[in-house]
GROMACS .gro file of C-alpha atoms in nm:
model
  452
    1UNK     CA    1  -0.180   1.552  -3.516
    2UNK     CA    2  -0.235   1.179  -3.553
    3UNK     CA    3   0.044   0.976  -3.703
    4UNK     CA    4  -0.070   0.674  -3.911
    5UNK     CA    5   0.266   0.511  -3.853
    6UNK     CA    6   0.157   0.422  -3.501
    7UNK     CA    7  -0.147   0.243  -3.347
    8UNK     CA    8  -0.188   0.532  -3.100
    9UNK     CA    9  -0.054   0.882  -3.053
   10UNK     CA   10  -0.028   0.819  -2.676
   11UNK     CA   11  -0.013   0.501  -2.482
   12UNK     CA   12  -0.042   0.536  -2.102
   13UNK     CA   13   0.075   0.263  -1.866
   14UNK     CA   14  -0.119   0.310  -1.545
   15UNK     CA   15  -0.467   0.440  -1.495
   16UNK     CA   16  -0.426   0.627  -1.170
   17UNK     CA   17  -0.491   0.995  -1.116
   18UNK     CA   18  -0.201   1.116  -1.331
   19UNK     CA   19  -0.252   0.871  -1.610
   20UNK     CA   20  -0.627   0.925  -1.640
   21UNK     CA   21  -0.581   1.304  -1.640
   22UNK     CA   22  -0.313   1.290  -1.910
   23UNK     CA   23  -0.533   1.054  -2.117
   24UNK     CA   24  -0.837   1.269  -2.093
   25UNK     CA   25  -0.665   1.595  -2.178
   26UNK     CA   26  -0.466   1.443  -2.466
   27UNK     CA   27  -0.783   1.290  -2.611
   28UNK     CA   28  -0.952   1.626  -2.582
   29UNK     CA   29  -0.686   1.763  -2.814
   30UNK     CA   30  -0.770   1.498  -3.070
   31UNK     CA   31  -0.503   1.244  -2.990
   32UNK     CA   32  -0.569   0.869  -3.022
   33UNK     CA   33  -0.512   0.747  -2.670
   34UNK     CA   34  -0.507   0.407  -2.500
   35UNK     CA   35  -0.442   0.315  -2.136
   36UNK     CA   36  -0.334  -0.012  -1.981
   37UNK     CA   37  -0.409  -0.088  -1.611
   38UNK     CA   38  -0.340  -0.424  -1.462
   39UNK     CA   39  -0.574  -0.396  -1.167
   40UNK     CA   40  -0.851  -0.131  -1.141
   41UNK     CA   41  -0.893   0.209  -1.288
   42UNK     CA   42  -0.836   0.488  -1.035
   43UNK     CA   43  -0.490   0.409  -0.893
   44UNK     CA   44  -0.353   0.410  -0.547
   45UNK     CA   45  -0.539   0.718  -0.422
   46UNK     CA   46  -0.882   0.594  -0.522
   47UNK     CA   47  -0.848   0.218  -0.488
   48UNK     CA   48  -0.611   0.160  -0.192
   49UNK     CA   49  -0.499   0.499  -0.055
   50UNK     CA   50  -0.618   0.849   0.028
   51UNK     CA   51  -0.987   0.809  -0.048
   52UNK     CA   52  -1.072   0.482   0.132
   53UNK     CA   53  -0.835   0.579   0.415
   54UNK     CA   54  -1.011   0.914   0.465
   55UNK     CA   55  -1.347   0.728   0.477
   56UNK     CA   56  -1.204   0.511   0.758
   57UNK     CA   57  -1.093   0.825   0.933
   58UNK     CA   58  -1.444   0.968   0.912
   59UNK     CA   59  -1.586   0.637   1.039
   60UNK     CA   60  -1.345   0.631   1.336
   61UNK     CA   61  -1.442   0.991   1.431
   62UNK     CA   62  -1.781   0.874   1.543
   63UNK     CA   63  -1.633   0.704   1.844
   64UNK     CA   64  -1.543   1.052   1.975
   65UNK     CA   65  -1.849   1.232   1.844
   66UNK     CA   66  -2.093   0.985   2.001
   67UNK     CA   67  -1.920   1.018   2.337
   68UNK     CA   68  -1.946   1.397   2.314
   69UNK     CA   69  -2.310   1.384   2.210
   70UNK     CA   70  -2.434   1.334   2.567
   71UNK     CA   71  -2.277   1.666   2.666
   72UNK     CA   72  -2.485   1.833   2.398
   73UNK     CA   73  -2.806   1.677   2.521
   74UNK     CA   74  -2.826   1.371   2.303
   75UNK     CA   75  -2.900   1.026   2.440
   76UNK     CA   76  -2.722   0.748   2.252
   77UNK     CA   77  -2.804   0.397   2.364
   78UNK     CA   78  -2.625   0.069   2.295
   79UNK     CA   79  -2.329   0.227   2.119
   80UNK     CA   80  -2.151  -0.052   1.929
   81UNK     CA   81  -1.922  -0.068   1.629
   82UNK     CA   82  -1.921  -0.328   1.352
   83UNK     CA   83  -1.599  -0.334   1.145
   84UNK     CA   84  -1.741  -0.533   0.847
   85UNK     CA   85  -2.012  -0.269   0.804
   86UNK     CA   86  -1.756   0.017   0.771
   87UNK     CA   87  -1.516  -0.199   0.567
   88UNK     CA   88  -1.784  -0.298   0.321
   89UNK     CA   89  -1.924   0.050   0.286
   90UNK     CA   90  -1.572   0.179   0.200
   91UNK     CA   91  -1.524  -0.104  -0.052
   92UNK     CA   92  -1.860  -0.012  -0.213
   93UNK     CA   93  -1.748   0.344  -0.258
   94UNK     CA   94  -1.421   0.228  -0.410
   95UNK     CA   95  -1.632   0.032  -0.663
   96UNK     CA   96  -1.828   0.348  -0.740
   97UNK     CA   97  -1.513   0.547  -0.800
   98UNK     CA   98  -1.361   0.274  -1.015
   99UNK     CA   99  -1.669   0.287  -1.235
  100UNK     CA  100  -1.659   0.670  -1.240
  101UNK     CA  101  -1.298   0.675  -1.352
  102UNK     CA  102  -1.373   0.408  -1.618
  103UNK     CA  103  -1.663   0.619  -1.740
  104UNK     CA  104  -1.431   0.917  -1.765
  105UNK     CA  105  -1.209   0.723  -2.003
  106UNK     CA  106  -1.506   0.602  -2.205
  107UNK     CA  107  -1.670   0.937  -2.238
  108UNK     CA  108  -1.341   1.088  -2.363
  109UNK     CA  109  -1.298   0.805  -2.612
  110UNK     CA  110  -0.989   0.668  -2.447
  111UNK     CA  111  -0.944   0.297  -2.518
  112UNK     CA  112  -0.844   0.105  -2.205
  113UNK     CA  113  -0.705  -0.243  -2.146
  114UNK     CA  114  -0.737  -0.419  -1.810
  115UNK     CA  115  -0.398  -0.582  -1.873
  116UNK     CA  116  -0.041  -0.537  -1.771
  117UNK     CA  117   0.178  -0.355  -2.023
  118UNK     CA  118   0.553  -0.365  -2.057
  119UNK     CA  119   0.774  -0.151  -2.272
  120UNK     CA  120   0.948  -0.331  -2.557
  121UNK     CA  121   1.107  -0.032  -2.727
  122UNK     CA  122   1.100   0.347  -2.759
  123UNK     CA  123   0.759   0.337  -2.936
  124UNK     CA  124   0.618  -0.006  -2.849
  125UNK     CA  125   0.456  -0.198  -2.561
  126UNK     CA  126   0.334  -0.553  -2.512
  127UNK     CA  127   0.018  -0.648  -2.318
  128UNK     CA  128   0.028  -0.954  -2.097
  129UNK     CA  129  -0.223  -1.106  -2.334
  130UNK     CA  130   0.047  -1.093  -2.601
  131UNK     CA  131  -0.078  -0.809  -2.810
  132UNK     CA  132   0.192  -0.576  -2.948
  133UNK     CA  133   0.106  -0.207  -2.971
  134UNK     CA  134   0.293   0.090  -3.112
  135UNK     CA  135   0.261   0.452  -2.999
  136UNK     CA  136   0.429   0.780  -3.093
  137UNK     CA  137   0.448   0.877  -2.726
  138UNK     CA  138   0.444   0.653  -2.415
  139UNK     CA  139   0.355   0.783  -2.066
  140UNK     CA  140   0.452   0.579  -1.756
  141UNK     CA  141   0.218   0.656  -1.463
  142UNK     CA  142   0.230   0.334  -1.259
  143UNK     CA  143   0.282   0.500  -0.920
  144UNK     CA  144   0.452   0.350  -0.617
  145UNK     CA  145   0.411   0.039  -0.400
  146UNK     CA  146   0.448  -0.026  -0.030
  147UNK     CA  147   0.791  -0.148   0.084
  148UNK     CA  148   0.801  -0.466   0.284
  149UNK     CA  149   1.142  -0.495   0.452
  150UNK     CA  150   1.311  -0.836   0.467
  151UNK     CA  151   1.287  -0.994   0.811
  152UNK     CA  152   1.181  -1.337   0.937
  153UNK     CA  153   0.803  -1.367   0.941
  154UNK     CA  154   0.732  -1.074   0.716
  155UNK     CA  155   0.478  -1.290   0.534
  156UNK     CA  156   0.255  -1.255   0.842
  157UNK     CA  157   0.244  -0.879   0.809
  158UNK     CA  158   0.025  -0.653   0.597
  159UNK     CA  159   0.076  -0.323   0.423
  160UNK     CA  160  -0.157  -0.032   0.352
  161UNK     CA  161  -0.281  -0.229   0.048
  162UNK     CA  162  -0.428  -0.512   0.254
  163UNK     CA  163  -0.544  -0.323   0.565
  164UNK     CA  164  -0.874  -0.227   0.398
  165UNK     CA  165  -0.974  -0.593   0.373
  166UNK     CA  166  -0.924  -0.714   0.723
  167UNK     CA  167  -1.188  -0.977   0.821
  168UNK     CA  168  -1.227  -0.836   1.170
  169UNK     CA  169  -1.106  -0.540   1.375
  170UNK     CA  170  -0.774  -0.644   1.541
  171UNK     CA  171  -0.765  -0.605   1.916
  172UNK     CA  172  -0.394  -0.532   1.914
  173UNK     CA  173  -0.213  -0.360   1.622
  174UNK     CA  174   0.159  -0.305   1.589
  175UNK     CA  175   0.250  -0.051   1.319
  176UNK     CA  176   0.606  -0.024   1.183
  177UNK     CA  177   0.695   0.327   1.071
  178UNK     CA  178   0.607   0.680   1.182
  179UNK     CA  179   0.529   0.855   0.857
  180UNK     CA  180   0.191   0.983   0.751
  181UNK     CA  181   0.043   0.644   0.652
  182UNK     CA  182   0.152   0.484   0.981
  183UNK     CA  183   0.013   0.765   1.200
  184UNK     CA  184  -0.314   0.790   1.003
  185UNK     CA  185  -0.386   0.421   1.057
  186UNK     CA  186  -0.266   0.440   1.418
  187UNK     CA  187  -0.532   0.709   1.476
  188UNK     CA  188  -0.803   0.506   1.305
  189UNK     CA  189  -0.737   0.184   1.497
  190UNK     CA  190  -0.693   0.364   1.826
  191UNK     CA  191  -1.025   0.546   1.784
  192UNK     CA  192  -1.206   0.220   1.694
  193UNK     CA  193  -1.080   0.059   2.013
  194UNK     CA  194  -0.766  -0.128   1.915
  195UNK     CA  195  -0.455  -0.113   2.127
  196UNK     CA  196  -0.195   0.045   1.899
  197UNK     CA  197   0.186   0.035   1.927
  198UNK     CA  198   0.396   0.233   1.678
  199UNK     CA  199   0.751   0.095   1.627
  200UNK     CA  200   0.997   0.337   1.464
  201UNK     CA  201   1.364   0.296   1.367
  202UNK     CA  202   1.439   0.657   1.475
  203UNK     CA  203   1.308   0.885   1.748
  204UNK     CA  204   1.126   1.119   1.509
  205UNK     CA  205   0.779   1.103   1.368
  206UNK     CA  206   0.677   1.283   1.045
  207UNK     CA  207   1.025   1.402   0.964
  208UNK     CA  208   0.927   1.651   0.696
  209UNK     CA  209   0.687   1.845   0.918
  210UNK     CA  210   0.754   2.132   1.158
  211UNK     CA  211   0.890   2.021   1.493
  212UNK     CA  212   0.623   2.201   1.687
  213UNK     CA  213   0.349   2.007   1.517
  214UNK     CA  214   0.532   1.678   1.554
  215UNK     CA  215   0.581   1.731   1.926
  216UNK     CA  216   0.215   1.830   1.980
  217UNK     CA  217   0.087   1.532   1.785
  218UNK     CA  218   0.306   1.296   1.983
  219UNK     CA  219   0.181   1.433   2.312
  220UNK     CA  220  -0.183   1.411   2.211
  221UNK     CA  221  -0.164   1.061   2.060
  222UNK     CA  222   0.019   0.923   2.357
  223UNK     CA  223  -0.250   1.074   2.589
  224UNK     CA  224  -0.506   0.897   2.368
  225UNK     CA  225  -0.341   0.562   2.441
  226UNK     CA  226  -0.107   0.507   2.142
  227UNK     CA  227   0.221   0.363   2.256
  228UNK     CA  228   0.554   0.431   2.083
  229UNK     CA  229   0.871   0.223   2.066
  230UNK     CA  230   1.149   0.444   1.928
  231UNK     CA  231   1.497   0.361   1.798
  232UNK     CA  232   1.407   0.003   1.721
  233UNK     CA  233   1.281  -0.198   1.430
  234UNK     CA  234   1.107  -0.527   1.378
  235UNK     CA  235   1.351  -0.820   1.394
  236UNK     CA  236   1.111  -1.104   1.333
  237UNK     CA  237   0.746  -1.191   1.360
  238UNK     CA  238   0.627  -1.528   1.488
  239UNK     CA  239   0.279  -1.672   1.443
  240UNK     CA  240   0.149  -1.889   1.720
  241UNK     CA  241  -0.100  -2.165   1.676
  242UNK     CA  242  -0.395  -1.965   1.814
  243UNK     CA  243  -0.327  -1.695   1.552
  244UNK     CA  244  -0.155  -1.445   1.775
  245UNK     CA  245   0.155  -1.276   1.634
  246UNK     CA  246   0.459  -1.205   1.852
  247UNK     CA  247   0.667  -0.911   1.726
  248UNK     CA  248   1.035  -0.922   1.826
  249UNK     CA  249   1.215  -0.586   1.806
  250UNK     CA  250   1.579  -0.498   1.796
  251UNK     CA  251   1.700  -0.374   2.137
  252UNK     CA  252   1.376  -0.472   2.311
  253UNK     CA  253   1.389  -0.773   2.549
  254UNK     CA  254   1.017  -0.860   2.534
  255UNK     CA  255   0.814  -0.923   2.220
  256UNK     CA  256   0.486  -0.747   2.154
  257UNK     CA  257   0.170  -0.956   2.104
  258UNK     CA  258  -0.044  -0.848   1.813
  259UNK     CA  259  -0.339  -0.951   1.601
  260UNK     CA  260  -0.221  -0.753   1.308
  261UNK     CA  261   0.117  -0.608   1.210
  262UNK     CA  262   0.097  -0.321   0.962
  263UNK     CA  263   0.425  -0.228   0.790
  264UNK     CA  264   0.418   0.134   0.676
  265UNK     CA  265   0.790   0.216   0.628
  266UNK     CA  266   0.773   0.376   0.291
  267UNK     CA  267   0.674   0.341  -0.077
  268UNK     CA  268   0.893   0.260  -0.372
  269UNK     CA  269   0.834   0.348  -0.738
  270UNK     CA  270   0.672   0.051  -0.908
  271UNK     CA  271   0.924   0.011  -1.189
  272UNK     CA  272   1.015  -0.356  -1.156
  273UNK     CA  273   0.941  -0.561  -1.467
  274UNK     CA  274   0.826  -0.267  -1.682
  275UNK     CA  275   1.081  -0.334  -1.948
  276UNK     CA  276   1.234   0.013  -1.912
  277UNK     CA  277   1.575  -0.119  -2.009
  278UNK     CA  278   1.435  -0.197  -2.358
  279UNK     CA  279   1.409   0.178  -2.421
  280UNK     CA  280   1.728   0.284  -2.238
  281UNK     CA  281   1.538   0.454  -1.957
  282UNK     CA  282   1.754   0.554  -1.663
  283UNK     CA  283   1.647   0.479  -1.308
  284UNK     CA  284   1.751   0.658  -0.993
  285UNK     CA  285   1.886   0.518  -0.663
  286UNK     CA  286   1.540   0.429  -0.537
  287UNK     CA  287   1.416   0.275  -0.858
  288UNK     CA  288   1.246   0.591  -0.973
  289UNK     CA  289   1.233   0.692  -1.336
  290UNK     CA  290   1.468   0.984  -1.392
  291UNK     CA  291   1.291   1.269  -1.579
  292UNK     CA  292   1.371   1.629  -1.669
  293UNK     CA  293   1.160   1.926  -1.570
  294UNK     CA  294   0.914   1.841  -1.842
  295UNK     CA  295   0.868   1.477  -1.737
  296UNK     CA  296   1.076   1.343  -2.027
  297UNK     CA  297   1.287   1.032  -1.962
  298UNK     CA  298   1.621   0.949  -2.114
  299UNK     CA  299   1.419   0.806  -2.405
  300UNK     CA  300   1.276   1.108  -2.592
  301UNK     CA  301   0.946   0.941  -2.677
  302UNK     CA  302   0.873   0.819  -2.325
  303UNK     CA  303   0.760   1.041  -2.038
  304UNK     CA  304   0.671   0.972  -1.671
  305UNK     CA  305   0.448   1.144  -1.415
  306UNK     CA  306   0.348   1.092  -1.054
  307UNK     CA  307   0.492   0.877  -0.784
  308UNK     CA  308   0.694   0.661  -1.023
  309UNK     CA  309   0.933   0.964  -1.063
  310UNK     CA  310   0.962   0.998  -0.681
  311UNK     CA  311   0.961   1.378  -0.704
  312UNK     CA  312   0.655   1.457  -0.487
  313UNK     CA  313   0.437   1.158  -0.399
  314UNK     CA  314   0.100   1.338  -0.382
  315UNK     CA  315  -0.206   1.279  -0.594
  316UNK     CA  316  -0.272   1.643  -0.685
  317UNK     CA  317   0.089   1.668  -0.806
  318UNK     CA  318   0.045   1.363  -1.028
  319UNK     CA  319  -0.271   1.512  -1.175
  320UNK     CA  320  -0.097   1.846  -1.251
  321UNK     CA  321   0.201   1.667  -1.408
  322UNK     CA  322  -0.030   1.453  -1.628
  323UNK     CA  323  -0.231   1.761  -1.735
  324UNK     CA  324   0.084   1.962  -1.805
  325UNK     CA  325   0.233   1.674  -2.012
  326UNK     CA  326  -0.083   1.657  -2.236
  327UNK     CA  327  -0.094   2.038  -2.274
  328UNK     CA  328   0.267   2.051  -2.390
  329UNK     CA  329   0.283   1.742  -2.611
  330UNK     CA  330  -0.071   1.757  -2.768
  331UNK     CA  331  -0.205   2.105  -2.694
  332UNK     CA  332   0.092   2.319  -2.792
  333UNK     CA  333   0.093   2.493  -2.457
  334UNK     CA  334   0.400   2.550  -2.250
  335UNK     CA  335   0.235   2.438  -1.925
  336UNK     CA  336   0.471   2.386  -1.633
  337UNK     CA  337   0.423   2.241  -1.284
  338UNK     CA  338   0.532   2.455  -0.988
  339UNK     CA  339   0.670   2.254  -0.699
  340UNK     CA  340   0.689   2.557  -0.470
  341UNK     CA  341   0.453   2.582  -0.173
  342UNK     CA  342   0.278   2.247  -0.217
  343UNK     CA  343   0.032   2.201   0.077
  344UNK     CA  344   0.015   1.869   0.253
  345UNK     CA  345  -0.174   1.711   0.540
  346UNK     CA  346  -0.170   1.414   0.771
  347UNK     CA  347  -0.517   1.291   0.860
  348UNK     CA  348  -0.403   1.177   1.202
  349UNK     CA  349  -0.622   1.241   1.508
  350UNK     CA  350  -0.605   1.533   1.540
  351UNK     CA  351  -0.494   1.616   1.187
  352UNK     CA  352  -0.210   1.846   1.095
  353UNK     CA  353  -0.142   2.040   0.774
  354UNK     CA  354   0.149   2.250   0.638
  355UNK     CA  355   0.259   2.463   0.352
  356UNK     CA  356   0.589   2.634   0.286
  357UNK     CA  357   0.906   2.638   0.497
  358UNK     CA  358   0.921   2.490   0.847
  359UNK     CA  359   1.086   2.699   1.118
  360UNK     CA  360   1.404   2.490   1.088
  361UNK     CA  361   1.416   2.529   0.712
  362UNK     CA  362   1.363   2.906   0.735
  363UNK     CA  363   1.635   2.949   0.994
  364UNK     CA  364   1.875   2.742   0.787
  365UNK     CA  365   1.799   2.966   0.486
  366UNK     CA  366   1.770   3.306   0.651
  367UNK     CA  367   1.951   3.274   0.980
  368UNK     CA  368   1.822   3.513   1.242
  369UNK     CA  369   1.597   3.697   0.994
  370UNK     CA  370   1.298   3.486   1.088
  371UNK     CA  371   0.997   3.571   1.295
  372UNK     CA  372   0.769   3.311   1.443
  373UNK     CA  373   0.409   3.372   1.543
  374UNK     CA  374   0.200   3.108   1.719
  375UNK     CA  375  -0.148   3.060   1.859
  376UNK     CA  376  -0.179   2.786   2.116
  377UNK     CA  377  -0.547   2.749   2.193
  378UNK     CA  378  -0.816   2.508   2.299
  379UNK     CA  379  -1.054   2.448   2.011
  380UNK     CA  380  -1.415   2.519   2.092
  381UNK     CA  381  -1.506   2.176   1.955
  382UNK     CA  382  -1.318   2.016   2.245
  383UNK     CA  383  -1.481   2.212   2.529
  384UNK     CA  384  -1.785   1.993   2.572
  385UNK     CA  385  -1.579   1.690   2.505
  386UNK     CA  386  -1.380   1.749   2.822
  387UNK     CA  387  -1.055   1.695   2.632
  388UNK     CA  388  -0.762   1.905   2.730
  389UNK     CA  389  -0.609   1.880   2.380
  390UNK     CA  390  -0.491   2.210   2.240
  391UNK     CA  391  -0.456   2.327   1.881
  392UNK     CA  392  -0.141   2.499   1.756
  393UNK     CA  393  -0.119   2.736   1.459
  394UNK     CA  394   0.218   2.870   1.352
  395UNK     CA  395   0.334   3.129   1.096
  396UNK     CA  396   0.696   3.147   0.977
  397UNK     CA  397   0.776   3.494   0.850
  398UNK     CA  398   1.068   3.659   0.681
  399UNK     CA  399   1.167   3.936   0.920
  400UNK     CA  400   1.303   4.159   0.647
  401UNK     CA  401   1.025   4.137   0.388
  402UNK     CA  402   0.735   4.046   0.620
  403UNK     CA  403   0.651   3.769   0.373
  404UNK     CA  404   0.476   3.463   0.520
  405UNK     CA  405   0.705   3.168   0.434
  406UNK     CA  406   0.512   2.887   0.602
  407UNK     CA  407   0.190   2.801   0.773
  408UNK     CA  408   0.167   2.494   1.005
  409UNK     CA  409  -0.150   2.382   1.181
  410UNK     CA  410  -0.259   2.104   1.411
  411UNK     CA  411  -0.611   2.075   1.541
  412UNK     CA  412  -0.964   1.985   1.429
  413UNK     CA  413  -1.014   2.042   1.052
  414UNK     CA  414  -0.663   2.171   1.009
  415UNK     CA  415  -0.640   2.052   0.645
  416UNK     CA  416  -0.956   2.237   0.554
  417UNK     CA  417  -0.821   2.560   0.698
  418UNK     CA  418  -0.479   2.506   0.545
  419UNK     CA  419  -0.600   2.493   0.184
  420UNK     CA  420  -0.702   2.860   0.191
  421UNK     CA  421  -0.388   2.959   0.379
  422UNK     CA  422  -0.184   2.790   0.113
  423UNK     CA  423  -0.317   3.032  -0.144
  424UNK     CA  424  -0.189   3.321   0.067
  425UNK     CA  425   0.157   3.167   0.097
  426UNK     CA  426   0.172   3.083  -0.275
  427UNK     CA  427   0.068   3.438  -0.359
  428UNK     CA  428   0.351   3.581  -0.142
  429UNK     CA  429   0.130   3.766   0.103
  430UNK     CA  430   0.277   3.932   0.408
  431UNK     CA  431   0.206   3.909   0.778
  432UNK     CA  432   0.059   4.255   0.745
  433UNK     CA  433  -0.186   4.118   0.490
  434UNK     CA  434  -0.295   3.857   0.740
  435UNK     CA  435  -0.325   4.119   1.013
  436UNK     CA  436  -0.539   4.344   0.789
  437UNK     CA  437  -0.794   4.066   0.733
  438UNK     CA  438  -1.100   4.074   0.963
  439UNK     CA  439  -1.142   3.755   1.169
  440UNK     CA  440  -1.429   3.518   1.104
  441UNK     CA  441  -1.568   3.462   1.449
  442UNK     CA  442  -1.616   3.215   1.610
  443UNK     CA  443  -1.391   2.982   1.422
  444UNK     CA  444  -1.055   2.813   1.459
  445UNK     CA  445  -0.940   2.968   1.131
  446UNK     CA  446  -0.958   3.318   1.284
  447UNK     CA  447  -0.643   3.241   1.478
  448UNK     CA  448  -0.449   3.286   1.150
  449UNK     CA  449  -0.523   3.657   1.143
  450UNK     CA  450  -0.505   3.724   1.524
  451UNK     CA  451  -0.139   3.638   1.595
  452UNK     CA  452   0.060   3.938   1.721
   0.00000   0.00000   0.00000
C-alpha cells in the first residue's frame, strides 16, 4: 500500500471531525498518515461550535429549571448566575476534548503538525515552518469560517468564534442573522438575563425548516422577551466612550444600544490562502471546493470533505465523508455517503428538529397527494412551570403510498426524539407503521404514534 516515492500516503489539511476520522481510518488500513492543523485539534464543532455551544445551552436552562423548582417543592435561595464560571467550565471541557482528539491521532500512529499547511502541487504541501512534504493523496478538511459583512464599525462586532470568550455577560445583545447559530445564541443570552434583539435582512427565520415550526418558535421566543427587527440589516456600529455600542440599521430611524453585537449571518468555506490554484483545484461561487460524488477535486490526487465543500455543513456528515474517503482509497471498499433524510436540529429554546421533506417541499413535489398530521400539545414538563408554551409535532405523508416523508418537531427535547424518528423516515416506514406502534406513556414522543 505504501509508496516510497512520497513522504506519506495521505496528508490531511485540517484536524476537525472529518479530517481526524479520515486519518484514523486510513491509518488503520496501514497508510502512513500526517495531519496539519493551524490551531487546535478537534475543529469547529469541538473547539468553537456545536459542543461548547450546547454546553452553554445546558447552562442557560438552569434559569428556567430553578424557577420551576419551587413548584415541585424545592426551596432555592439566593439564585445568582456567574458568567465567568460557566465560560471557564466550557473552556475547560474544550481543552479536554482537544486532548482527546490529539490522543486519537497519537494512538492511531497519525503524525500531526500544529502548523498551517498550503498546497504547492498535486502531491505536495508546505508547512508555515518551511518544511516541504510530499504525499500520494491530499485531503482538504479545513471547514468553514464565520462571514463578517463589510460595514462601518464591523471591528466592534464579534462572531460565533469569539462569543465563548466574553469577559462578562452583556446586558444588551444585538444579533445579526436568523439562522440556527443566531437563534441558538439568542436563546442562551435571553435565558441568562440579557436583553436580546435579532436583526434580520428578511422576514423569515430558519429558512430551511418547516413553516409551522418557524412560526411556533417565533411566537414563543417573542413571548420570552426576544425582540426582532425584520427586513433590515446593520448599516454601521459606533462605539461610544463608555463602551456602549450603537447599532444603526437600514430603514430604522433609531439606533439600538448594545453591549455586544454578534454577527451570525452565515459561514464560508475556509479556502483562502490554501494554495489550491497550485494544483488546479476548481472553486465554486461561494469559495467552496468543487468535488464529485466521491469527494475528488478537479486534481485527481486531492480530495475534500466537510464544510469546505459546502454540500451539507453538519459535523456528522463530515465524519461520514471522511470515513467513506478512507474506506474507498485505502480500504478497497466502495463506501458511499447518502445525503437523503439527514436529520438536523436547532438548539433554540425551545429546540426544534426535522428530517425529510417539509410540507412545502412535499406539496411542490407531489401536489395534492400529501397528507399532514399534527399534534399540538402542552408538554407535561411545562405544566408546573406555568408556561403556556405548546409543543408541535408534524408528520408529512405521501397520500398514495402512506410513506412518511418528513417529521418536524418543536418542544422540550425535540432533537432527542427526532433521532429515533429519523431512522423510521430513512427506512421508508409508513404512517400505518407509526400507528401500529404502541405509545410509550407518559412521554412527549408518544405523540408521534397517536396522530390520526
